[in-house]
PDB file of C-alpha atoms in Angstrom:
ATOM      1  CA  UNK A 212     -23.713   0.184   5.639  1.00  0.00           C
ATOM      2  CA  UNK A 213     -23.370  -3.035   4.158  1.00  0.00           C
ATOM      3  CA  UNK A 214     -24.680  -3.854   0.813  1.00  0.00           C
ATOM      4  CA  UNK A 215     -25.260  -6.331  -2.102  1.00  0.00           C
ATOM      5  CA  UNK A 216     -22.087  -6.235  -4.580  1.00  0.00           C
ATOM      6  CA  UNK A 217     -24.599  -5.782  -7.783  1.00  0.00           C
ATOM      7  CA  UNK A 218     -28.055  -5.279  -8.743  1.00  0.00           C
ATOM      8  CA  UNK A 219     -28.396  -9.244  -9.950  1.00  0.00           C
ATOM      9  CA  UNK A 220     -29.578 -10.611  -6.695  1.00  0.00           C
ATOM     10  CA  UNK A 221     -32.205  -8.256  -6.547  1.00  0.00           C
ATOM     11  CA  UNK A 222     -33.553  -8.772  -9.606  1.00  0.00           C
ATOM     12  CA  UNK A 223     -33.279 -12.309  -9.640  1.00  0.00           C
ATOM     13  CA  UNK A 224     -35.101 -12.127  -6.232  1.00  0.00           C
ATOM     14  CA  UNK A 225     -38.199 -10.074  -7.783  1.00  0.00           C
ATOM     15  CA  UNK A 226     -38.807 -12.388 -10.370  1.00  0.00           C
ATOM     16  CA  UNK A 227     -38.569 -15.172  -7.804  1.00  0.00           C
ATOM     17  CA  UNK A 228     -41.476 -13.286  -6.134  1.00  0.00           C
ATOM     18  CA  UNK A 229     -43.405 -12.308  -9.002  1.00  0.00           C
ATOM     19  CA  UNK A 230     -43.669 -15.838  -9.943  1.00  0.00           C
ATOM     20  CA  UNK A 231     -43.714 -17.841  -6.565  1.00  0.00           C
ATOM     21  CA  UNK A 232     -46.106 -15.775  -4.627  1.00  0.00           C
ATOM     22  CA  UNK A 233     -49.360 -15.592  -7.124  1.00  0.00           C
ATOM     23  CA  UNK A 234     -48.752 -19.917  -7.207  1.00  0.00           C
ATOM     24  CA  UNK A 235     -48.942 -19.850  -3.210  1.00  0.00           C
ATOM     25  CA  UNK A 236     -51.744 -17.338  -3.096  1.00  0.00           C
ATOM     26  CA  UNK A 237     -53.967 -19.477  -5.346  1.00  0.00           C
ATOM     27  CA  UNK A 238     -53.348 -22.586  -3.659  1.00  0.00           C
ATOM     28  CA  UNK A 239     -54.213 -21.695  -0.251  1.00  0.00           C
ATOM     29  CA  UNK A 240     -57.623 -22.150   0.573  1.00  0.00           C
ATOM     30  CA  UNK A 241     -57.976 -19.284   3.489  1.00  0.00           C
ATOM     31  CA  UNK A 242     -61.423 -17.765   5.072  1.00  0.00           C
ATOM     32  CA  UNK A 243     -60.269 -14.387   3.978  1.00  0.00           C
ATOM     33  CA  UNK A 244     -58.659 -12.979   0.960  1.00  0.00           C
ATOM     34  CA  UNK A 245     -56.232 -10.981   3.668  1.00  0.00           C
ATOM     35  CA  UNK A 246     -55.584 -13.879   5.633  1.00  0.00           C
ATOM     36  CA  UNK A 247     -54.532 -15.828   2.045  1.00  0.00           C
ATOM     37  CA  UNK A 248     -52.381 -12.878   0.984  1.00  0.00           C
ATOM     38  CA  UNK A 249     -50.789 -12.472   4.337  1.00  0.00           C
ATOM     39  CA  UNK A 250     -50.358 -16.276   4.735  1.00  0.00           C
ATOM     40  CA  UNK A 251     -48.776 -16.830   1.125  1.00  0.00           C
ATOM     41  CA  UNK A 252     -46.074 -13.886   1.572  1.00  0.00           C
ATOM     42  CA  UNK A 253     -45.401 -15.682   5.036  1.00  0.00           C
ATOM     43  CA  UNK A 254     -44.181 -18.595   3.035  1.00  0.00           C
ATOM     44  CA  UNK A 255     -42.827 -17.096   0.094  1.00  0.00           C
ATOM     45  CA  UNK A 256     -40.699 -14.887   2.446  1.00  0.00           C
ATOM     46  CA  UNK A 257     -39.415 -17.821   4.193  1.00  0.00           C
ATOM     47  CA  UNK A 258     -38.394 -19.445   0.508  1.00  0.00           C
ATOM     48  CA  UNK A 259     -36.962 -16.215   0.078  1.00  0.00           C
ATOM     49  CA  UNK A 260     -34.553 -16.301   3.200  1.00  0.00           C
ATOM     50  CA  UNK A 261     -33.616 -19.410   2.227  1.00  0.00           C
ATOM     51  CA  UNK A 262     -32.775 -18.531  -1.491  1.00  0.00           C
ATOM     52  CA  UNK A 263     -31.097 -14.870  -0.980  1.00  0.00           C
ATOM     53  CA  UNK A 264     -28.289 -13.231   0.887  1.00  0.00           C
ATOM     54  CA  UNK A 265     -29.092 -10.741   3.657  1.00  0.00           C
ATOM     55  CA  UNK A 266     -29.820  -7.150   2.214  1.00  0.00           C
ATOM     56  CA  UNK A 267     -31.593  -8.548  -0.660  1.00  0.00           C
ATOM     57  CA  UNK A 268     -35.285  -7.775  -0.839  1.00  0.00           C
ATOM     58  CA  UNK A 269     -38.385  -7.399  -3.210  1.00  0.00           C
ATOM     59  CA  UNK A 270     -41.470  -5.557  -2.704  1.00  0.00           C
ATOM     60  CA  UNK A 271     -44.417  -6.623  -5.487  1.00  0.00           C
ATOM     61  CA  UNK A 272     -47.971  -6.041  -6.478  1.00  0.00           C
ATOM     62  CA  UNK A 273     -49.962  -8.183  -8.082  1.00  0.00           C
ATOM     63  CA  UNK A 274     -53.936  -8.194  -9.281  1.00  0.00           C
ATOM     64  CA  UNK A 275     -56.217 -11.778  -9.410  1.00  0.00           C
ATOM     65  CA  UNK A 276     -58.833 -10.810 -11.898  1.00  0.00           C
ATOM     66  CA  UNK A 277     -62.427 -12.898 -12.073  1.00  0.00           C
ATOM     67  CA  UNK A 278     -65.878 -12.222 -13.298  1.00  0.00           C
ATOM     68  CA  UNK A 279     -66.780 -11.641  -9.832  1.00  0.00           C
ATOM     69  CA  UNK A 280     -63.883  -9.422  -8.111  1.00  0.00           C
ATOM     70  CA  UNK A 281     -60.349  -8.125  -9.096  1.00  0.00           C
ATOM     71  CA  UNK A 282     -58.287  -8.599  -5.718  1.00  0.00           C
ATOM     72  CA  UNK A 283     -55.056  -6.272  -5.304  1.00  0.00           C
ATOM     73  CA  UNK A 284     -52.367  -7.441  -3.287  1.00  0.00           C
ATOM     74  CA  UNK A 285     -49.477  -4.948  -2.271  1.00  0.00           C
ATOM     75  CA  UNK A 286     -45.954  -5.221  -0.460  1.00  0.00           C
ATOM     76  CA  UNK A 287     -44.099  -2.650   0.128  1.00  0.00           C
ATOM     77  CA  UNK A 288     -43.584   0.540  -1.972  1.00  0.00           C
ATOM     78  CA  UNK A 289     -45.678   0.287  -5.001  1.00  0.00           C
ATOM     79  CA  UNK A 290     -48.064   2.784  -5.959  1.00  0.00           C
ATOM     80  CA  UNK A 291     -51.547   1.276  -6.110  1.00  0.00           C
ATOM     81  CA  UNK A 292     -54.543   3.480  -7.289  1.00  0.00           C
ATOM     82  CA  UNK A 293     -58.211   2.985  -8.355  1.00  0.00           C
ATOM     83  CA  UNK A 294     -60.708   4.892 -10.569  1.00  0.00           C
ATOM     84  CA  UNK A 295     -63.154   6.583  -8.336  1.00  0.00           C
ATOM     85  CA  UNK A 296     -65.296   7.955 -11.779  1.00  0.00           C
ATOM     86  CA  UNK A 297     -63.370  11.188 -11.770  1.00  0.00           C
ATOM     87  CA  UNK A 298     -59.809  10.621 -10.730  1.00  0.00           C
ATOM     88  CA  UNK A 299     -57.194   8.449  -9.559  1.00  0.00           C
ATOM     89  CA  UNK A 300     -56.635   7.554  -5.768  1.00  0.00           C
ATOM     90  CA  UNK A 301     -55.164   5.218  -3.297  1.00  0.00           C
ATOM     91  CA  UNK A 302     -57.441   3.081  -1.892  1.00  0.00           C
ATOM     92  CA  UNK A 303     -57.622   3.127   2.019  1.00  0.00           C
ATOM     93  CA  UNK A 304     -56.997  -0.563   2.470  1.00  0.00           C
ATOM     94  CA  UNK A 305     -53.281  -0.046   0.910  1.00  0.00           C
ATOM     95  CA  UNK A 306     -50.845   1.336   3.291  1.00  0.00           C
ATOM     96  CA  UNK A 307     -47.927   3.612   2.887  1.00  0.00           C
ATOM     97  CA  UNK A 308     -44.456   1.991   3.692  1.00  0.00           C
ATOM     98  CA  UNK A 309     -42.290   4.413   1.928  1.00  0.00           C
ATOM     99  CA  UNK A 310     -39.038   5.701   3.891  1.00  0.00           C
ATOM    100  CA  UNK A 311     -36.788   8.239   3.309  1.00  0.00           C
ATOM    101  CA  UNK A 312     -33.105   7.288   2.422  1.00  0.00           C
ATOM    102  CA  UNK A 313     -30.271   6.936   3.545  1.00  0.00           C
ATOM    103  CA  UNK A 314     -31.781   7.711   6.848  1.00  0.00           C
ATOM    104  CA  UNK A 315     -33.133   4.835   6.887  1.00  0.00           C
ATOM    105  CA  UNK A 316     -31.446   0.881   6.411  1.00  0.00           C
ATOM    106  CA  UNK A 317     -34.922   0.403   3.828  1.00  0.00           C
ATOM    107  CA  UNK A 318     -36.808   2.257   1.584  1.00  0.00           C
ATOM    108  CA  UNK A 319     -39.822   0.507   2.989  1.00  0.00           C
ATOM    109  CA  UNK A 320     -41.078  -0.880   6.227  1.00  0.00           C
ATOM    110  CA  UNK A 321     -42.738  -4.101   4.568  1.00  0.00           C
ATOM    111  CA  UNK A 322     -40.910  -6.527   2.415  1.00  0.00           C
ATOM    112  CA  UNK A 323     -39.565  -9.886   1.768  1.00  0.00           C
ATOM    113  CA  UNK A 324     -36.156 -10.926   2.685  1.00  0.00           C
ATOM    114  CA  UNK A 325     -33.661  -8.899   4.297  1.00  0.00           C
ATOM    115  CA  UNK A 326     -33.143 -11.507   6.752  1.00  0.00           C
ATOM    116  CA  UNK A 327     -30.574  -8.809   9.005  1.00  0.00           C
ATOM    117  CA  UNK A 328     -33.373  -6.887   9.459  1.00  0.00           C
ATOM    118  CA  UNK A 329     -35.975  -9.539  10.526  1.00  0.00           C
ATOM    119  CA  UNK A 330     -35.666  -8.796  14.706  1.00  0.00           C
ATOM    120  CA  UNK A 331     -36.224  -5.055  14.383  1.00  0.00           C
ATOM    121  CA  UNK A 332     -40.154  -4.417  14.592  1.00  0.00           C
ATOM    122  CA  UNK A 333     -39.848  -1.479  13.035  1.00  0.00           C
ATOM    123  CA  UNK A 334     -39.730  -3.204   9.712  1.00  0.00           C
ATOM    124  CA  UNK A 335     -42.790  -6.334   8.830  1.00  0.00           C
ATOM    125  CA  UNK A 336     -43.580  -8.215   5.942  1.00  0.00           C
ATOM    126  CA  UNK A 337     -47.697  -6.793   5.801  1.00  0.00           C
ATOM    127  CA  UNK A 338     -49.949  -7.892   2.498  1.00  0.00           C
ATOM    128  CA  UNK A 339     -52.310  -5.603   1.963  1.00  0.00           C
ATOM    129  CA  UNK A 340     -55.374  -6.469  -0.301  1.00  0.00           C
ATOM    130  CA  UNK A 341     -57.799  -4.515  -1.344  1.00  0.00           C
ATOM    131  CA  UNK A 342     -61.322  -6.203  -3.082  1.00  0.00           C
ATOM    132  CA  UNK A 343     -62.816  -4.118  -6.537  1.00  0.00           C
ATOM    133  CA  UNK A 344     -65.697  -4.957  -8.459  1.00  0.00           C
ATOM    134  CA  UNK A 345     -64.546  -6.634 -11.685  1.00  0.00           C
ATOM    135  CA  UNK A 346     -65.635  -3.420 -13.600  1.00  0.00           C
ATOM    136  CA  UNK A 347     -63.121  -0.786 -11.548  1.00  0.00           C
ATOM    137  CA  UNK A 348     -60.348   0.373 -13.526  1.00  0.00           C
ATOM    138  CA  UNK A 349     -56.538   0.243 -11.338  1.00  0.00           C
ATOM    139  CA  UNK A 350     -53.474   1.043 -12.032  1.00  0.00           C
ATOM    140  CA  UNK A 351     -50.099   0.349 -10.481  1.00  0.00           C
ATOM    141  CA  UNK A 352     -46.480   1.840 -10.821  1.00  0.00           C
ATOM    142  CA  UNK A 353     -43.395   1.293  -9.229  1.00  0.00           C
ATOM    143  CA  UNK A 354     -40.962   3.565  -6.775  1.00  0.00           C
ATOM    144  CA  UNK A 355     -39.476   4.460  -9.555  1.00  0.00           C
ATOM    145  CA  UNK A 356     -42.628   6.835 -10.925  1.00  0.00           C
ATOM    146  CA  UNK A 357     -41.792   9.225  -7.706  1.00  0.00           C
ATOM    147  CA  UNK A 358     -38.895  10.475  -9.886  1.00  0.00           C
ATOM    148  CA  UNK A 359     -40.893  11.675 -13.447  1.00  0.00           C
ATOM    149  CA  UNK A 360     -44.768  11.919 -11.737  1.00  0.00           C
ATOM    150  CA  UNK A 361     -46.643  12.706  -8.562  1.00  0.00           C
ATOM    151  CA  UNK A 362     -50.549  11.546  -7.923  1.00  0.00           C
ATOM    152  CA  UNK A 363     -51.742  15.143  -8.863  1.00  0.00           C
ATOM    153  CA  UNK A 364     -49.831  15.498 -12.382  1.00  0.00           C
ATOM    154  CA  UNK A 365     -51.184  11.786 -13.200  1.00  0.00           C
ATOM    155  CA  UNK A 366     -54.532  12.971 -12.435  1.00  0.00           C
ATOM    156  CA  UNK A 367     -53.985  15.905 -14.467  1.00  0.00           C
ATOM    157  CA  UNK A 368     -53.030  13.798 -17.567  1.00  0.00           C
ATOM    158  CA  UNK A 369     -56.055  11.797 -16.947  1.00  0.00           C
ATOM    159  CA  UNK A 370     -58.207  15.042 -17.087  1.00  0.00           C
ATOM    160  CA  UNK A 371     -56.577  16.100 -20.247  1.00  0.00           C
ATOM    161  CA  UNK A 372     -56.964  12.754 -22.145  1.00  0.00           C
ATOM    162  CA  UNK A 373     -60.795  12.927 -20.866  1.00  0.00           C
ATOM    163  CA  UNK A 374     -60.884  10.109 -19.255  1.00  0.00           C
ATOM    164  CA  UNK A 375     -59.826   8.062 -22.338  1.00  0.00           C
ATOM    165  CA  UNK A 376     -58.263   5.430 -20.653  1.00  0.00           C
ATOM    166  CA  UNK A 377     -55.905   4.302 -23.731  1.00  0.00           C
ATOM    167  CA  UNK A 378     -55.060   7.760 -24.704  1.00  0.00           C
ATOM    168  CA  UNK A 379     -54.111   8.205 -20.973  1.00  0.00           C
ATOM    169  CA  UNK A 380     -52.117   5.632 -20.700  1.00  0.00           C
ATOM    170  CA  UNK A 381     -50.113   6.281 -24.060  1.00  0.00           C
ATOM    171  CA  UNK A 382     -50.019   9.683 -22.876  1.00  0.00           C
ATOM    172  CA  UNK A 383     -48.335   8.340 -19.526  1.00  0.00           C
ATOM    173  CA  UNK A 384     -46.297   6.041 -21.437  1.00  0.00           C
ATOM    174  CA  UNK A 385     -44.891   8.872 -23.414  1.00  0.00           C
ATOM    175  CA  UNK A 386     -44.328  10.940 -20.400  1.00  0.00           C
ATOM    176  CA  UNK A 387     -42.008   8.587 -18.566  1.00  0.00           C
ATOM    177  CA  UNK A 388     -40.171   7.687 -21.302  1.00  0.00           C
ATOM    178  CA  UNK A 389     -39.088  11.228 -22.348  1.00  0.00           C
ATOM    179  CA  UNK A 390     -39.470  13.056 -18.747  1.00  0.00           C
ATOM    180  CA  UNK A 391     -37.271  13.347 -16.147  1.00  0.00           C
ATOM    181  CA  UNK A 392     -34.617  10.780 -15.038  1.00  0.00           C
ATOM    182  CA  UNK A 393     -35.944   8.314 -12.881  1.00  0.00           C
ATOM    183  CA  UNK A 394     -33.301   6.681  -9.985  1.00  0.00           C
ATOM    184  CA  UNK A 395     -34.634   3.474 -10.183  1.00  0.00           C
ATOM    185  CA  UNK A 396     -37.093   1.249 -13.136  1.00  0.00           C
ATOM    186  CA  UNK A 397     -40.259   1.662 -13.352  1.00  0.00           C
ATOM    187  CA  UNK A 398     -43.389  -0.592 -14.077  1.00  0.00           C
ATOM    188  CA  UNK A 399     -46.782   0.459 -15.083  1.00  0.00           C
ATOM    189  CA  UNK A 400     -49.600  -1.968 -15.433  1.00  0.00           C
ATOM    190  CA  UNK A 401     -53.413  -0.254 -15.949  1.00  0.00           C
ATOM    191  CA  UNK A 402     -56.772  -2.512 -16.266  1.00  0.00           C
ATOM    192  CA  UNK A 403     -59.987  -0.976 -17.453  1.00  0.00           C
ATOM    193  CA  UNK A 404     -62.846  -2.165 -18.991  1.00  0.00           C
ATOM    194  CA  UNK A 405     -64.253  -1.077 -22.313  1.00  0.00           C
TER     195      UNK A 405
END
């Protein structure tokens, strides 16, 4: 299989999309949210071609906060989970792209870039969005959590921290720091209200 030499395209190419794609998503003026997020990670992923070798790709999550509505968009394999009042859970509006590897030539089915693999249908570039009241608390993680914590122990922790969303979170914190080895990084970002 034929790879990237190093880890620097791919990082260089998630910070591309961390920063490109929320610019495009603001700027378009769309009927929908969905049709906005799906339109700007149309054009960011054609940027992205543009900018990066094949076999480079980024997947990303990102949150648009207002008074009125906190909007999640998600790509790819990032963990994406709202408080429901007594636990954590996945909203149905985010899909699940996660493959097993090496079996497969991705770890997910949705992405940008990875231009070689742009004719097979099996793989898409799909924004999904999913629309919160301003006052719902989310919180997002990277691959990388699947190493050090499942959905159930997080909700555990959660329970044990009674529902103390700081002490939860330094709780988490703590875990991944000093749990087991993760294969790849990992990125937490929580929002609650007080």
């Amino acid at each position: 299989v034929e790879r990237v030499p190093s880890d620097h395209p791919g990082k260089e190419a998630a910070s591309f999309v961390a920063s490109r794609y929320p610019e495009v998503f603001l700027a378009l003026k769309e009927q929908t949210l969905a049709h906005a997020a799906q339109d700007a990670a149309e054009q960011v992923d054609r940027e992205f071609l543009h900018r990066y070798p094949a076999h480079v790709a980024s997947v990303g999550a990102f949150a648009f906060c207002s008074r009125k509505q906190t909007v999640l968009v998600s790509i790819g394999t990032i963990h994406v989970w709202i408080w429901n009042g007594t636990k954590w859970h996945k909203p149905e509006e985010i899909g699940d792209y996660f493959l097993p590897q090496p079996e497969y030539e991705s770890g997910s089915r949705t992405f940008w870039g990875r231009g070689e693999l742009k004719d097979n249908p099996f793989y898409s570039l799909r924004a999904d969005t999913a629309v919160l009241s301003p006052q719902t608390p989310f919180f997002i993680a990277t691959d990388g959590m699947d190493d050090v914590l499942a959905l159930s122990e997080i909700n555990e922790m959660q329970e044990e921290t009674r529902s103390s969303f700081p002490g939860f979170f330094k709780a988490l914190v703590e875990k991944v720091l000093t749990g087991k080895k993760q294969r790849d990084d990992i990125t937490l970002l929580m929002c609650w209200k007080r």
